[in-house]
Short mmCIF file of C-alpha atoms in Angstrom, two decimals:
data_model
loop_
_atom_site.label_atom_id
_atom_site.label_comp_id
_atom_site.label_asym_id
_atom_site.label_seq_id
_atom_site.Cartn_x
_atom_site.Cartn_y
_atom_site.Cartn_z
CA UNK A 1 4.76 -71.33 4.71
CA UNK A 2 5.93 -72.99 7.72
CA UNK A 3 8.09 -76.32 7.74
CA UNK A 4 8.70 -78.66 10.82
CA UNK A 5 11.43 -81.35 10.58
CA UNK A 6 11.50 -83.53 13.52
CA UNK A 7 14.26 -85.40 14.92
CA UNK A 8 14.77 -88.07 17.98
CA UNK A 9 12.70 -90.87 17.37
CA UNK A 10 14.19 -94.34 17.05
CA UNK A 11 14.04 -97.62 19.57
CA UNK A 12 14.23 -97.81 22.91
CA UNK A 13 13.09 -100.66 25.48
CA UNK A 14 10.45 -100.04 27.68
CA UNK A 15 11.06 -97.83 30.73
CA UNK A 16 13.88 -96.31 28.68
CA UNK A 17 13.52 -92.40 27.32
CA UNK A 18 13.57 -90.25 24.18
CA UNK A 19 13.53 -86.81 23.46
CA UNK A 20 11.97 -85.80 20.23
CA UNK A 21 12.41 -82.23 18.38
CA UNK A 22 10.86 -80.24 15.94
CA UNK A 23 12.60 -77.15 14.18
CA UNK A 24 10.37 -75.00 12.57
CA UNK A 25 11.20 -72.70 9.69
CA UNK A 26 9.79 -70.10 7.38
CA UNK A 27 7.00 -68.02 8.90
CA UNK A 28 7.27 -69.69 12.34
CA UNK A 29 7.00 -66.18 14.02
CA UNK A 30 3.57 -66.36 12.87
CA UNK A 31 3.01 -69.79 14.99
CA UNK A 32 0.87 -69.50 18.20
CA UNK A 33 0.73 -73.24 19.21
CA UNK A 34 3.03 -75.99 18.99
CA UNK A 35 3.13 -79.31 19.89
CA UNK A 36 3.03 -83.58 19.62
CA UNK A 37 0.61 -85.65 18.35
CA UNK A 38 1.46 -89.40 17.41
CA UNK A 39 -0.48 -92.36 15.46
CA UNK A 40 -0.37 -96.52 15.99
CA UNK A 41 -1.40 -98.42 13.41
CA UNK A 42 -4.71 -98.86 13.21
CA UNK A 43 -5.22 -96.12 15.24
CA UNK A 44 -6.76 -92.18 14.55
CA UNK A 45 -3.77 -89.76 15.37
CA UNK A 46 -4.37 -88.47 18.84
CA UNK A 47 -2.75 -85.54 20.78
CA UNK A 48 0.15 -86.39 22.73
CA UNK A 49 0.76 -82.50 24.19
CA UNK A 50 0.65 -79.31 23.09
CA UNK A 51 2.49 -75.78 24.19
CA UNK A 52 1.02 -72.52 23.85
CA UNK A 53 2.46 -68.99 25.85
CA UNK A 54 3.89 -71.40 28.04
CA UNK A 55 0.97 -73.19 28.52
CA UNK A 56 0.75 -77.09 28.00
CA UNK A 57 -1.44 -79.38 27.98
CA UNK A 58 -1.13 -83.45 27.86
CA UNK A 59 -2.80 -86.36 26.92
CA UNK A 60 -3.94 -88.34 30.17
CA UNK A 61 -1.79 -91.62 28.92
CA UNK A 62 1.55 -89.56 28.90
CA UNK A 63 0.81 -87.13 32.30
CA UNK A 64 3.57 -87.68 34.44
CA UNK A 65 5.72 -89.02 31.67
CA UNK A 66 6.22 -87.00 29.19
CA UNK A 67 7.64 -82.81 29.39
CA UNK A 68 6.95 -80.91 26.17
CA UNK A 69 8.54 -77.50 26.18
CA UNK A 70 9.31 -74.84 23.42
CA UNK A 71 12.42 -72.96 22.52
CA UNK A 72 11.21 -69.47 21.23
CA UNK A 73 15.09 -68.15 20.33
CA UNK A 74 15.11 -71.28 18.69
CA UNK A 75 11.69 -72.25 17.04
CA UNK A 76 11.73 -75.44 18.60
CA UNK A 77 10.16 -77.95 20.25
CA UNK A 78 10.73 -80.48 22.65
CA UNK A 79 9.15 -83.63 24.09
CA UNK A 80 10.98 -85.64 26.43
CA UNK A 81 9.43 -88.99 26.91
CA UNK A 82 10.24 -90.85 30.11
CA UNK A 83 9.04 -94.21 31.51
CA UNK A 84 8.43 -95.51 27.48
CA UNK A 85 5.90 -97.95 27.83
CA UNK A 86 5.23 -100.54 24.42
CA UNK A 87 1.90 -98.64 23.96
CA UNK A 88 3.78 -95.75 23.49
CA UNK A 89 5.16 -97.07 19.75
CA UNK A 90 3.37 -94.81 16.98
CA UNK A 91 4.60 -92.46 14.68
CA UNK A 92 5.11 -88.96 16.45
CA UNK A 93 3.89 -85.60 14.48
CA UNK A 94 5.20 -82.07 15.31
CA UNK A 95 2.18 -80.32 14.93
CA UNK A 96 2.06 -76.09 14.65
CA UNK A 97 -0.56 -73.62 14.58
CA UNK A 98 -1.05 -70.32 13.68
CA UNK A 99 -3.11 -68.80 10.76
CA UNK A 100 -2.91 -72.16 9.56
CA UNK A 101 -1.99 -75.69 10.76
CA UNK A 102 1.18 -77.36 9.52
CA UNK A 103 2.69 -80.86 10.07
CA UNK A 104 5.66 -82.44 9.80
CA UNK A 105 6.84 -85.34 8.12
CA UNK A 106 6.83 -87.76 11.48
CA UNK A 107 9.36 -89.28 13.23
CA UNK A 108 9.03 -93.42 14.73
CA UNK A 109 9.00 -94.35 18.39
CA UNK A 110 9.48 -97.83 18.72
CA UNK A 111 9.36 -99.15 22.37
CA UNK A 112 9.76 -102.79 22.55
CA UNK A 113 8.78 -105.06 25.72
#
């Protein structure tokens, strides 16, 4: 079993920055891919970014603004979010995939205009 705990969400003005963190515990050595999804009110959950063996993948809407990174020693994945826009407002969920898929509890990111 893997437990994911997110931190770093909050309220920021448009153009500002936030960094999300997600720490994995438990059978984290079996995790292959980690990443972030988000869900805005009334919308489906969508991929933001993933990282696997150093390879990264981003949604077109965040390319050039968000950066995902992973510290394998700390079993932690980060999402640096710059140039935030009001449309980035959502609950951000940490994601991990190994033999199973795991989700964090979510952290709210609100970007005011």
